[in-house]
Coordinates of C-alpha atoms in Angstrom, one line a residue:
Chain A
M1 CA -39.4 100.8 -3.0
R2 CA -36.3 98.9 -4.4
K3 CA -37.7 98.9 -7.9
R4 CA -37.9 102.8 -7.7
I5 CA -34.2 102.9 -6.8
I6 CA -33.1 100.4 -9.5
L7 CA -35.2 102.5 -11.9
R8 CA -33.6 105.7 -11.0
L9 CA -30.1 104.1 -11.3
F10 CA -30.8 102.9 -14.9
L11 CA -32.0 106.3 -15.7
F12 CA -28.9 107.9 -14.3
V13 CA -26.6 105.4 -16.2
A14 CA -28.6 105.9 -19.4
V15 CA -28.2 109.7 -19.2
S16 CA -24.6 109.6 -18.5
I17 CA -23.9 107.4 -21.4
S18 CA -25.9 109.3 -23.9
L19 CA -24.2 112.5 -22.5
C20 CA -20.8 110.9 -23.1
S21 CA -21.4 109.9 -26.5
C22 CA -22.5 113.4 -27.5
V23 CA -19.0 114.7 -26.7
H24 CA -17.3 113.6 -29.9
D25 CA -18.0 115.8 -32.8
E26 CA -18.6 114.4 -36.2
M27 CA -15.3 114.4 -38.0
Y28 CA -14.9 115.5 -41.6
S29 CA -14.6 112.1 -43.2
T30 CA -11.6 111.4 -45.5
S31 CA -10.3 108.3 -47.0
D32 CA -7.3 106.8 -45.5
P33 CA -4.7 109.5 -46.4
S34 CA -1.4 107.6 -45.8
S35 CA -1.0 106.4 -49.3
K36 CA -2.3 109.5 -51.2
E37 CA -0.4 112.3 -52.6
Y38 CA -0.5 115.3 -50.7
Q39 CA -3.1 117.9 -51.5
S40 CA -3.5 120.9 -49.2
K41 CA -7.0 121.2 -47.7
S42 CA -5.8 124.1 -45.5
L43 CA -7.4 127.6 -45.9
W44 CA -4.1 129.3 -45.9
K45 CA -1.1 129.3 -48.1
E46 CA 1.4 126.7 -46.7
D47 CA 5.0 125.8 -47.3
E48 CA 4.1 122.7 -49.3
V49 CA 7.7 121.8 -50.0
Y50 CA 8.2 121.4 -46.4
I51 CA 5.2 119.4 -45.7
I52 CA 5.9 117.0 -48.7
N53 CA 9.5 116.6 -47.5
V54 CA 8.5 115.8 -44.0
K55 CA 5.7 113.5 -45.0
E56 CA 8.5 111.5 -47.0
I57 CA 10.8 111.4 -44.1
Y58 CA 8.0 110.4 -41.7
E59 CA 6.8 107.6 -44.0
K60 CA 10.6 106.3 -44.3
N61 CA 10.9 106.3 -40.5
E62 CA 7.3 105.6 -39.4
D63 CA 8.1 102.6 -37.4
K64 CA 10.5 104.6 -35.0
I65 CA 8.2 107.7 -34.9
R66 CA 4.6 106.6 -34.7
K67 CA 4.9 104.1 -31.9
G68 CA 1.1 103.7 -31.2
H69 CA 0.1 107.0 -32.2
G70 CA -2.5 107.7 -34.9
T71 CA -2.3 108.6 -38.5
P72 CA -1.2 112.1 -39.7
L73 CA -3.7 113.9 -41.8
W74 CA -1.2 115.5 -44.1
D75 CA -3.7 117.4 -46.3
Y76 CA -4.5 119.4 -43.1
A77 CA -0.8 120.3 -42.1
M78 CA -0.1 123.8 -41.6
T79 CA 3.3 125.7 -41.6
M80 CA 1.9 128.8 -39.6
D81 CA 3.2 131.4 -42.1
K82 CA 6.6 130.0 -42.1
F83 CA 7.9 129.5 -45.6
D84 CA 11.5 128.7 -45.0
E85 CA 11.0 124.9 -44.4
S86 CA 11.3 125.2 -40.8
Y87 CA 8.1 124.4 -39.0
L88 CA 4.6 122.6 -39.3
L89 CA 1.7 121.0 -37.4
V90 CA -0.1 118.1 -38.6
P91 CA -3.4 116.7 -37.0
I92 CA -3.3 113.1 -35.9
K93 CA -6.4 111.0 -36.5
Q94 CA -7.0 108.0 -34.0
N95 CA -10.2 106.2 -33.3
G96 CA -12.1 108.5 -35.4
E97 CA -11.2 111.7 -33.9
V98 CA -8.2 114.2 -33.9
S99 CA -6.4 112.8 -30.8
E100 CA -3.2 114.7 -31.0
V101 CA -1.1 117.2 -33.1
L102 CA 2.3 116.3 -34.4
E103 CA 4.7 119.2 -34.4
V104 CA 7.7 119.1 -36.6
P105 CA 10.4 121.9 -36.3
R106 CA 13.7 122.1 -38.3
F107 CA 16.9 123.0 -36.4
G108 CA 19.7 123.4 -38.6
K109 CA 19.9 120.3 -40.6
K110 CA 17.6 118.1 -38.7
I111 CA 13.9 117.8 -38.2
Y112 CA 12.3 116.6 -35.0
F113 CA 9.0 115.0 -34.4
K114 CA 7.1 115.7 -31.1
Y115 CA 3.4 114.7 -30.4
T116 CA 1.3 117.1 -28.3
T117 CA -2.0 117.3 -26.7
A118 CA -1.7 121.0 -26.0
K119 CA -5.4 122.4 -25.7
E120 CA -5.1 125.3 -28.1
K121 CA -3.5 123.3 -30.8
L122 CA -5.8 120.3 -30.4
S123 CA -9.2 122.4 -30.3
F124 CA -8.2 124.4 -33.3
F125 CA -7.5 121.4 -35.6
R126 CA -10.7 119.6 -34.0
K127 CA -13.0 122.6 -34.8
F128 CA -11.2 123.1 -38.3
L129 CA -12.0 119.5 -39.2
I130 CA -15.6 119.8 -38.5
D131 CA -17.8 119.7 -41.6
T132 CA -19.3 123.2 -41.5
P133 CA -18.8 126.2 -43.7
K134 CA -15.5 128.3 -42.8
K135 CA -14.1 131.4 -43.8
T136 CA -10.8 133.0 -42.8
L137 CA -10.3 136.0 -41.0
P138 CA -7.1 138.2 -41.1
T139 CA -3.9 136.8 -39.6
S140 CA -2.1 139.0 -37.2
L141 CA 1.7 139.1 -37.2
S142 CA 3.4 140.5 -34.4
N143 CA 6.9 140.6 -36.0
D144 CA 9.2 140.3 -39.0
A145 CA 9.3 137.1 -41.2
S146 CA 13.1 136.6 -40.3
K147 CA 12.5 136.3 -36.4
I148 CA 10.4 134.1 -34.3
I149 CA 6.9 135.3 -34.8
C150 CA 3.6 134.8 -33.1
V151 CA 0.8 134.2 -35.5
T152 CA -2.9 134.2 -34.6
R153 CA -5.0 132.2 -36.9
T154 CA -8.7 132.9 -36.5
V155 CA -11.4 131.0 -38.4
S156 CA -15.2 131.7 -38.3
I157 CA -17.5 128.8 -38.1
W158 CA -21.1 128.7 -38.7
Y159 CA -23.2 127.3 -35.8
P160 CA -26.7 126.7 -37.3
D161 CA -29.6 126.6 -34.7
N162 CA -31.1 123.5 -36.1
E163 CA -28.5 121.1 -37.8
S164 CA -31.1 119.8 -40.1
D165 CA -31.7 122.9 -41.5
P166 CA -28.3 124.6 -41.6
N167 CA -29.3 127.5 -44.0
A168 CA -31.8 128.8 -41.7
S169 CA -31.0 130.8 -38.6
G170 CA -27.6 130.5 -36.6
H171 CA -24.6 132.4 -35.7
W172 CA -21.0 132.7 -36.6
G173 CA -18.6 132.0 -33.9
S174 CA -14.8 132.0 -34.1
T175 CA -12.0 129.7 -33.1
S176 CA -8.5 131.0 -33.0
Y177 CA -5.1 129.6 -32.3
T178 CA -2.1 131.5 -31.4
Q179 CA 1.3 130.0 -32.3
C180 CA 4.4 131.3 -30.9
Y181 CA 7.3 129.2 -31.9
D182 CA 9.1 126.9 -29.5
I183 CA 12.7 127.7 -30.2
T184 CA 13.9 125.4 -27.4
I185 CA 15.5 122.6 -29.2
D186 CA 15.8 120.5 -26.1
T187 CA 12.1 120.0 -25.8
F188 CA 12.3 118.3 -29.2
E189 CA 15.3 116.3 -28.5
N190 CA 13.8 114.6 -25.5
P191 CA 10.1 114.6 -26.0
D192 CA 8.2 112.7 -23.3
T193 CA 5.1 112.2 -25.6
G194 CA 6.6 109.7 -28.0
G195 CA 8.1 110.4 -31.4
D196 CA 11.9 110.1 -31.6
G197 CA 14.1 112.4 -29.9
G198 CA 17.1 112.0 -32.3
G199 CA 16.3 114.4 -35.0
Y200 CA 16.2 113.4 -38.7
D201 CA 18.3 114.6 -41.4
Y202 CA 16.7 117.1 -43.7
P203 CA 18.3 116.5 -47.1
P204 CA 17.4 119.7 -48.6
F205 CA 19.5 121.6 -46.1
G206 CA 22.0 118.7 -45.4
S207 CA 23.1 117.9 -48.9
G208 CA 26.1 119.4 -50.9
G209 CA 28.4 119.8 -47.8
G210 CA 29.1 123.0 -45.8
D211 CA 27.2 124.4 -43.0
I212 CA 24.1 126.6 -43.1
D213 CA 24.9 130.1 -42.2
S214 CA 23.9 129.8 -38.6
T215 CA 23.4 133.7 -38.1
L216 CA 20.1 133.0 -40.2
L217 CA 18.8 130.5 -37.5
P218 CA 17.2 132.3 -34.3
K219 CA 19.4 131.6 -31.1
T220 CA 17.8 129.7 -28.2
P221 CA 18.3 130.9 -24.7
C222 CA 20.4 127.9 -24.0
A223 CA 22.6 128.7 -26.9
I224 CA 22.9 132.3 -25.9
L225 CA 23.6 131.4 -22.3
K226 CA 26.3 129.0 -23.3
E227 CA 28.1 131.6 -25.4
Q228 CA 27.8 134.0 -22.4
I229 CA 29.6 131.8 -20.0
T230 CA 32.6 131.5 -22.3
N231 CA 32.7 135.2 -22.7
I232 CA 35.7 136.5 -21.0
G233 CA 34.2 139.9 -20.0
Y234 CA 31.1 138.4 -18.5
M235 CA 33.0 135.5 -16.6
D236 CA 35.4 138.1 -15.1
K237 CA 32.5 139.9 -13.4
I238 CA 31.1 136.7 -12.1
E239 CA 34.4 135.6 -10.7
K240 CA 34.8 139.0 -9.0
L241 CA 31.4 138.6 -7.4
D242 CA 31.3 134.9 -6.7
K243 CA 33.6 135.0 -3.6
Y244 CA 32.9 134.4 0.0
S245 CA 34.6 137.8 0.9
V246 CA 31.9 139.6 -1.5
L247 CA 28.8 137.5 -0.7
S248 CA 29.2 138.0 3.1
Q249 CA 29.3 141.6 2.9
K250 CA 26.3 143.5 4.2
K251 CA 25.9 145.2 1.0
E252 CA 25.0 143.9 -2.6
K253 CA 27.6 144.5 -5.4
G254 CA 27.0 144.2 -9.3
Y255 CA 27.7 145.3 -12.8
S256 CA 25.8 146.4 -15.7
E257 CA 26.4 145.4 -19.3
S258 CA 25.7 147.9 -22.1
K259 CA 24.4 147.0 -25.5
S260 CA 27.3 149.0 -27.1
G261 CA 29.8 146.8 -25.1
G262 CA 31.5 146.9 -21.8
F263 CA 30.6 146.4 -18.1
T264 CA 30.1 149.2 -15.5
E265 CA 30.4 148.6 -11.9
L266 CA 27.1 149.4 -10.2
Q267 CA 27.4 152.2 -7.5
Q268 CA 26.4 151.6 -4.0
A269 CA 24.5 154.6 -2.6
A270 CA 25.8 155.3 1.0
S271 CA 23.1 156.5 3.3
T272 CA 23.1 158.1 6.7
E273 CA 20.8 155.4 8.1
G274 CA 23.0 152.5 7.1
S275 CA 21.4 150.9 4.0
D276 CA 24.0 151.3 1.2
G277 CA 21.7 150.0 -1.4
L278 CA 23.1 149.1 -4.9
T279 CA 21.8 151.3 -7.5
I280 CA 20.7 149.6 -10.6
P281 CA 19.8 152.2 -13.3
V282 CA 18.2 150.9 -16.4
S283 CA 18.2 152.7 -20.0
V284 CA 17.7 151.6 -23.5
N285 CA 21.4 150.9 -23.6
T286 CA 21.2 148.2 -20.9
K287 CA 21.7 144.7 -22.1
G288 CA 21.9 143.2 -18.8
Y289 CA 23.1 143.2 -15.0
I290 CA 24.7 141.0 -12.7
H291 CA 24.3 141.4 -8.9
T292 CA 24.9 139.5 -5.7
H293 CA 22.2 138.5 -3.0
L294 CA 23.7 138.1 0.3
N295 CA 24.8 135.5 2.6
D296 CA 23.1 135.1 6.2
Y297 CA 24.5 137.8 8.2
L298 CA 24.7 138.7 11.8
T299 CA 22.5 141.6 13.0
T300 CA 22.6 141.8 16.8
F301 CA 22.7 139.7 20.0
N302 CA 19.7 138.6 22.1
E303 CA 19.4 138.5 25.8
N304 CA 21.0 135.2 25.9
N305 CA 24.0 136.6 24.0
E306 CA 23.0 134.4 21.1
P307 CA 23.6 135.9 17.5
E308 CA 20.6 137.0 15.6
I309 CA 20.8 136.3 11.9
R310 CA 19.3 137.9 8.9
Q311 CA 18.5 135.4 6.1
P312 CA 18.2 137.2 2.7
I313 CA 16.2 135.7 -0.1
R314 CA 18.8 134.2 -2.5
M315 CA 16.7 134.4 -5.5
F316 CA 15.2 137.0 -7.8
S317 CA 12.6 139.3 -6.6
P318 CA 9.6 140.8 -8.3
A319 CA 11.7 144.0 -8.6
D320 CA 14.6 142.0 -10.3
V321 CA 11.9 140.7 -12.9
N322 CA 10.8 144.3 -13.1
T323 CA 14.2 145.5 -14.2
L324 CA 14.2 142.8 -16.9
M325 CA 10.8 143.8 -18.0
T326 CA 11.9 147.4 -18.1
M327 CA 14.7 146.6 -20.4
A328 CA 12.4 144.6 -22.7
E329 CA 10.0 147.6 -22.8
F330 CA 13.0 149.8 -24.1
A331 CA 13.7 147.2 -26.9
A332 CA 11.5 148.8 -29.6
D333 CA 12.8 146.4 -32.3
G334 CA 11.6 143.4 -30.4
N335 CA 14.8 142.0 -30.0
Y336 CA 14.8 140.5 -26.6
S337 CA 17.2 137.5 -26.9
D338 CA 20.3 139.3 -25.6
L339 CA 18.6 140.8 -22.4
Y340 CA 19.4 139.1 -19.1
G341 CA 19.5 139.4 -15.3
T342 CA 22.1 137.5 -13.3
M343 CA 22.1 136.9 -9.5
V344 CA 25.2 135.6 -7.9
S345 CA 24.8 133.9 -4.5
S346 CA 25.8 131.1 -2.3
Y347 CA 22.7 129.3 -3.3
G348 CA 23.9 129.4 -6.9
N349 CA 24.3 131.7 -9.8
Y350 CA 21.1 132.1 -11.8
T351 CA 20.0 134.1 -14.9
I352 CA 16.5 135.2 -16.0
K353 CA 15.8 135.6 -19.7
F354 CA 12.8 137.3 -21.4
T355 CA 11.4 134.9 -24.0
G356 CA 7.9 136.4 -24.4
T357 CA 6.5 138.8 -26.9
A358 CA 5.6 142.4 -26.5
A359 CA 2.2 141.5 -25.0
D360 CA 4.0 139.7 -22.2
I361 CA 5.9 142.7 -20.9
K362 CA 4.5 143.9 -17.7
T363 CA 6.0 146.4 -15.2
G364 CA 5.2 147.8 -11.7
F365 CA 6.6 144.7 -9.9
D366 CA 9.0 147.1 -8.0
S367 CA 6.2 148.5 -6.0
T368 CA 5.9 148.1 -2.2
K369 CA 2.8 145.9 -2.4
W370 CA 4.7 143.3 -4.6
N371 CA 7.8 143.3 -2.3
D372 CA 5.4 142.8 0.9
D373 CA 3.3 140.0 -0.9
Y374 CA 6.5 138.3 -2.1
I375 CA 8.0 138.2 1.5
D376 CA 4.6 137.1 2.9
Y377 CA 4.4 134.3 0.3
K378 CA 7.8 133.2 1.4
V379 CA 6.6 133.0 5.0
L380 CA 3.6 130.9 4.3
H381 CA 5.6 128.7 2.1
D382 CA 8.6 128.4 4.4
S383 CA 9.5 124.8 3.5
W384 CA 9.9 125.5 -0.2
S385 CA 13.3 126.1 -1.9
F386 CA 14.1 129.4 -3.3
E387 CA 13.6 128.1 -6.9
K388 CA 10.3 126.7 -6.1
L389 CA 9.3 130.0 -4.2
F390 CA 10.4 132.1 -7.2
L391 CA 8.7 130.1 -10.0
N392 CA 5.4 129.6 -8.1
F393 CA 5.1 133.3 -7.3
L394 CA 6.1 134.4 -10.9
K395 CA 3.5 132.0 -12.4
Y396 CA 0.6 132.2 -10.0
K397 CA 0.9 135.5 -8.3
M398 CA 2.5 137.7 -10.9
N399 CA 0.9 135.9 -13.9
V400 CA 4.0 136.5 -15.9
Q401 CA 4.7 134.7 -19.0
G402 CA 7.8 134.8 -20.9
V403 CA 10.4 135.0 -18.2
D404 CA 12.6 131.9 -17.9
L405 CA 14.9 131.0 -15.0
Y406 CA 18.3 129.2 -15.7
K407 CA 20.8 128.0 -13.2
I408 CA 24.6 128.3 -14.4
K409 CA 26.4 125.5 -12.6
D410 CA 30.1 125.5 -11.5
N411 CA 30.9 122.9 -14.1
G412 CA 29.6 125.0 -17.0
T413 CA 26.3 123.3 -17.2
V414 CA 23.4 125.4 -18.1
Q415 CA 20.0 124.3 -16.7
R416 CA 16.5 125.5 -17.2
K417 CA 14.3 125.5 -14.2
V418 CA 10.6 124.8 -14.8
L419 CA 7.5 124.1 -12.9
N420 CA 6.1 120.6 -13.2
P421 CA 2.5 121.4 -13.7
A422 CA 1.3 118.2 -12.0
N423 CA 2.8 119.1 -8.5
N424 CA 4.2 122.5 -8.9
N425 CA 7.6 121.3 -8.0
V426 CA 10.8 122.3 -9.9
S427 CA 12.3 120.2 -12.7
S428 CA 15.6 120.9 -14.3
N429 CA 16.3 120.7 -18.1
D430 CA 20.0 120.5 -19.1
C431 CA 20.9 122.7 -22.0
P432 CA 22.0 120.5 -24.8
Q433 CA 25.8 120.2 -24.7
Chain B
M1 CA -34.4 105.9 3.7
K2 CA -34.2 109.7 4.2
N3 CA -31.8 109.1 7.0
T4 CA -29.5 106.8 4.9
L5 CA -29.6 109.5 2.3
F6 CA -28.6 112.1 4.8
I7 CA -25.8 110.0 6.3
S8 CA -24.2 108.9 3.1
T9 CA -24.3 112.7 1.6
F10 CA -22.6 113.7 4.8
L11 CA -20.0 111.0 4.9
L12 CA -19.2 111.8 1.1
M13 CA -18.8 115.5 2.0
M14 CA -16.4 114.7 4.9
I15 CA -14.3 112.4 2.6
S16 CA -14.3 114.9 -0.2
C17 CA -13.2 117.7 2.0
K18 CA -9.4 117.8 2.3
A19 CA -8.1 117.0 5.9
Q20 CA -5.9 119.8 7.3
V21 CA -2.4 118.6 8.1
I22 CA -1.3 120.3 11.3
G23 CA 2.4 121.2 12.0
T24 CA 4.1 123.4 14.6
L25 CA 6.1 126.5 14.6
E26 CA 8.9 124.5 16.2
Q27 CA 9.0 122.2 13.1
F28 CA 9.5 125.2 10.9
E29 CA 12.0 126.8 13.1
E30 CA 14.1 123.5 12.9
C31 CA 13.8 123.7 9.0
Q32 CA 15.4 127.2 8.9
K33 CA 18.3 126.0 11.0
R34 CA 19.2 123.2 8.5
P35 CA 22.5 123.9 6.7
N36 CA 21.0 123.1 3.3
R37 CA 17.9 125.2 4.4
D38 CA 18.1 127.0 0.8
E39 CA 17.1 123.7 -0.9
G40 CA 14.1 123.6 1.2
C41 CA 12.4 121.2 3.7
P42 CA 10.3 118.9 1.5
D43 CA 9.4 116.7 4.4
L44 CA 7.1 119.5 5.8
D45 CA 5.5 120.1 2.3
N46 CA 2.4 118.4 3.2
I47 CA 1.6 120.6 6.2
T48 CA -1.4 122.8 5.6
Y49 CA -1.5 124.7 9.1
V50 CA 1.4 125.6 11.0
K51 CA 0.0 126.1 14.6
D52 CA 1.3 127.7 17.8
T53 CA 0.6 124.7 19.8
N54 CA 2.5 125.9 22.8
N55 CA 1.0 129.4 22.7
R56 CA 4.4 131.0 22.4
L57 CA 3.0 133.9 20.5
N58 CA 0.8 135.0 23.3
Q59 CA 3.5 136.8 25.2
F60 CA 3.7 139.4 22.5
V61 CA 0.0 140.4 22.3
G62 CA -0.9 143.8 23.5
T63 CA 0.0 147.6 23.3
W64 CA 3.6 148.4 23.6
K65 CA 5.1 152.0 23.9
G66 CA 8.7 153.2 23.7
S67 CA 10.6 156.2 22.6
F68 CA 13.8 156.5 20.7
A69 CA 15.8 159.5 19.4
G70 CA 13.0 161.9 20.2
K71 CA 10.2 159.8 18.6
Q72 CA 7.4 158.1 20.3
Y73 CA 6.5 154.5 19.1
E74 CA 3.2 152.8 19.9
I75 CA 2.8 149.2 18.5
H76 CA -0.3 147.1 18.7
F77 CA 0.5 143.4 18.4
E78 CA -2.3 141.0 17.8
K79 CA -2.2 137.2 17.4
I80 CA -4.0 135.9 14.3
I81 CA -5.0 132.2 13.9
Q82 CA -4.8 130.5 10.6
F83 CA -3.8 133.4 8.4
G84 CA -3.0 132.5 4.8
D85 CA -4.7 130.5 2.0
D86 CA -3.2 127.2 0.7
I87 CA -1.2 127.0 3.8
K88 CA -2.1 128.8 7.1
W89 CA 0.0 130.1 9.9
D90 CA -0.7 131.3 13.4
R91 CA 1.1 134.8 13.4
I92 CA 1.7 138.0 15.1
F93 CA 0.7 141.1 13.3
G94 CA 1.7 144.6 14.5
R95 CA 0.4 148.1 13.7
M96 CA 2.0 151.3 14.8
I97 CA 1.6 154.8 15.4
I98 CA 4.7 157.0 15.6
K99 CA 5.1 160.6 16.7
N100 CA 7.8 163.0 16.5
N101 CA 9.2 165.2 19.3
S102 CA 6.6 167.9 18.7
G103 CA 3.8 165.2 19.1
T104 CA 2.8 165.1 15.3
I105 CA 1.8 161.8 14.0
I106 CA 4.5 160.8 11.3
Y107 CA 3.4 157.3 10.7
N108 CA -0.1 155.5 11.5
S109 CA -1.1 152.0 10.5
L110 CA -3.6 151.4 13.1
N111 CA -6.6 151.2 10.8
K112 CA -4.8 149.0 8.1
S113 CA -6.2 145.7 7.2
L114 CA -4.0 142.7 7.1
S115 CA -3.8 142.7 3.3
E116 CA -2.2 146.1 3.3
T117 CA 1.5 147.1 3.4
G118 CA 3.2 148.8 6.2
L119 CA 2.3 146.2 8.9
L120 CA 4.8 144.2 11.0
R121 CA 4.0 140.7 9.6
G122 CA 5.3 137.8 11.8
S123 CA 6.9 134.9 10.5
N124 CA 8.5 132.6 13.1
F125 CA 10.7 132.3 16.1
R126 CA 14.5 131.8 16.3
G127 CA 15.1 130.7 19.8
R128 CA 13.5 133.3 22.0
V129 CA 13.4 135.9 19.4
Y130 CA 10.4 136.4 17.0
L131 CA 10.9 137.7 13.4
L132 CA 8.4 140.0 11.6
S133 CA 9.0 141.5 8.2
F134 CA 8.2 145.2 7.7
V135 CA 7.7 146.9 4.4
A136 CA 6.7 150.5 4.2
N137 CA 8.4 151.8 1.0
S138 CA 10.4 149.4 -1.3
Y139 CA 11.6 152.0 -3.6
C140 CA 13.8 153.5 -0.8
N141 CA 14.6 150.3 1.1
D142 CA 12.3 151.3 3.9
S143 CA 11.7 147.7 4.8
G144 CA 13.4 144.9 6.4
E145 CA 13.2 142.5 9.4
A146 CA 12.3 143.2 13.0
F147 CA 13.4 141.0 15.8
I148 CA 11.5 141.0 19.1
E149 CA 12.1 139.3 22.3
I150 CA 10.3 139.6 25.7
S151 CA 12.8 140.2 28.7
K152 CA 13.5 137.1 30.8
T153 CA 13.1 139.0 33.9
N154 CA 10.1 141.3 33.0
P155 CA 7.3 140.0 30.9
N156 CA 6.0 143.7 30.3
Q157 CA 9.5 144.6 28.6
M158 CA 10.2 144.0 25.0
T159 CA 13.3 144.6 22.8
L160 CA 12.8 145.5 19.2
F161 CA 15.8 145.5 16.8
F162 CA 15.2 146.3 13.2
D163 CA 17.5 145.2 10.3
R164 CA 17.0 147.5 7.3
D165 CA 17.1 145.8 3.8
K166 CA 20.3 146.4 2.0
T167 CA 19.1 145.4 -1.4
S168 CA 19.4 147.1 -4.8
F169 CA 17.0 149.9 -5.9
N170 CA 16.2 152.1 -8.8
P171 CA 17.8 155.7 -8.1
A172 CA 15.1 157.3 -10.3
K173 CA 12.5 156.1 -7.9
C174 CA 14.2 157.3 -4.7
P175 CA 16.2 160.3 -5.4
N176 CA 16.8 161.2 -1.8
F177 CA 18.0 157.9 -0.7
S178 CA 21.1 159.1 1.0
T179 CA 19.2 161.1 3.6
Y180 CA 15.8 159.1 3.7
V181 CA 14.9 158.3 7.1
P182 CA 13.2 154.9 7.5
T183 CA 10.3 154.2 9.5
L184 CA 12.0 152.1 12.2
P185 CA 15.1 153.0 13.9
K186 CA 18.5 151.2 13.2
D187 CA 19.3 150.8 16.9
K188 CA 17.6 148.5 19.4
M189 CA 14.5 150.0 21.1
I190 CA 12.8 149.0 24.5
L191 CA 9.1 148.9 24.6
I192 CA 6.8 148.7 27.5
K193 CA 3.5 147.0 27.8
Q194 CA 0.7 149.1 28.6

């Protein structure tokens, strides 16, 4: 009896070990690349000037950047259709496999190193580096070269039915990787995945004195918001709304801003049935809007003569997100960076920005069903803060990508609010000063 | 041998199933009264079932009728146990049938399921009053919060007060906003239990 159990245990252990060892694919073997000259092994045209320069800067500062990570395989570095010396990804080899990808963007005259284990980047390089035939498929570009673009790289890989006879039957599978450039400099200045947050001088852009023409660089949402809060027109409206006398009214107030310049006060529609809703019309000319969400207010008294209080949700609603999406839909040129929606409330002043691509634009969130679902979600998650409520509903119920939440603090700090994927709590990332 | 296998599998299943953490309506009512309530009440985050331990919701259950400004209102309130997904609550839900002064039905949610819009959806007490949200038509702000309480002297008498939303809307989606008549009246209404 005991023998049988022990035998079964051994079998189980043997099977598990063999299964685990099958997981690691064969790596395309290369000689140690760190001392070699760069020779592109990518299937696409790359910005080789940038790769060579970054490799040189990396090697000069390896002790500060590497910190226990593996070896970069520079021959496989890819600049993802950027040819302005501004971005590359390079796979990192450690313990015989591609363990991570090193991401190196240039912001201005400095380059930043950040290690990532993001699934789509890692699996792309892992599959690319397997020793099987490959052919390229057309790249899809969703935008112009001078703006932030999303590039989908698709590669077909041959999977033979019998690996000892690869020229016999099999099938082509494909692997693809979509890169949308992360234009938020703060994730590179403080990476939690190693590398060095300081940024390194990029001599080709840093020599000869004088600044780079900053209009050539795409502006991050942080940069745009920091400019906005120094804009007199915008701040004048914020100050007009951010007062107890306005927030304690039983009606919302606000302004819309047009692309051609100027703010218009939003009209409150009087109604015979006491609603006085704020009208927010959206057109192709709308750049953004600012509106209040109300303080708690008295509705009536109960039988004990105690006041009955209404507690509005002082945070963006699905309908507010829909307004931003409608503005994005109008932007036929794909330029979304100036669009915004601001909410002024006693909980704080917040702005939502659209940072996605055309594929991320979704509307219909102003429906009765979305409103009902949002309120019910709030009821069930009654202990959550308004920030946590909004970000969780946005991500898990509305399935929206590309809408970012920022808080504008009284002291002029702008903070991005994000969900920590480990526990779905809210983290705050200060915009750089 | 078989017995040990059964018992150990059963124990493993018990351990792997997440245990419910039960809280009370009163705990969450207290949370809403905190001055920094907007920041949330993280001490209650681990609760997965908010229970009506004192059966305070039972007083609302039944069919209630009232009339106001020429319309007849009939509301069926039921108590639902453990409604929700990751977090469950004991709640009151209300379905209505409304007739105008000619006896024509102008609103009927009696056959709606709990996942449809247009029901009165209970949240929690604030003192002796219970709050329910109501969303019939968001485009025209035909939505808001209902406050119900049972009379101290008569358990068969209920007052209902509805506070209509005063939020922003898109005028293109509600052109008749200024004269739109919402589903529930803006003044307090008395309802009698049937």
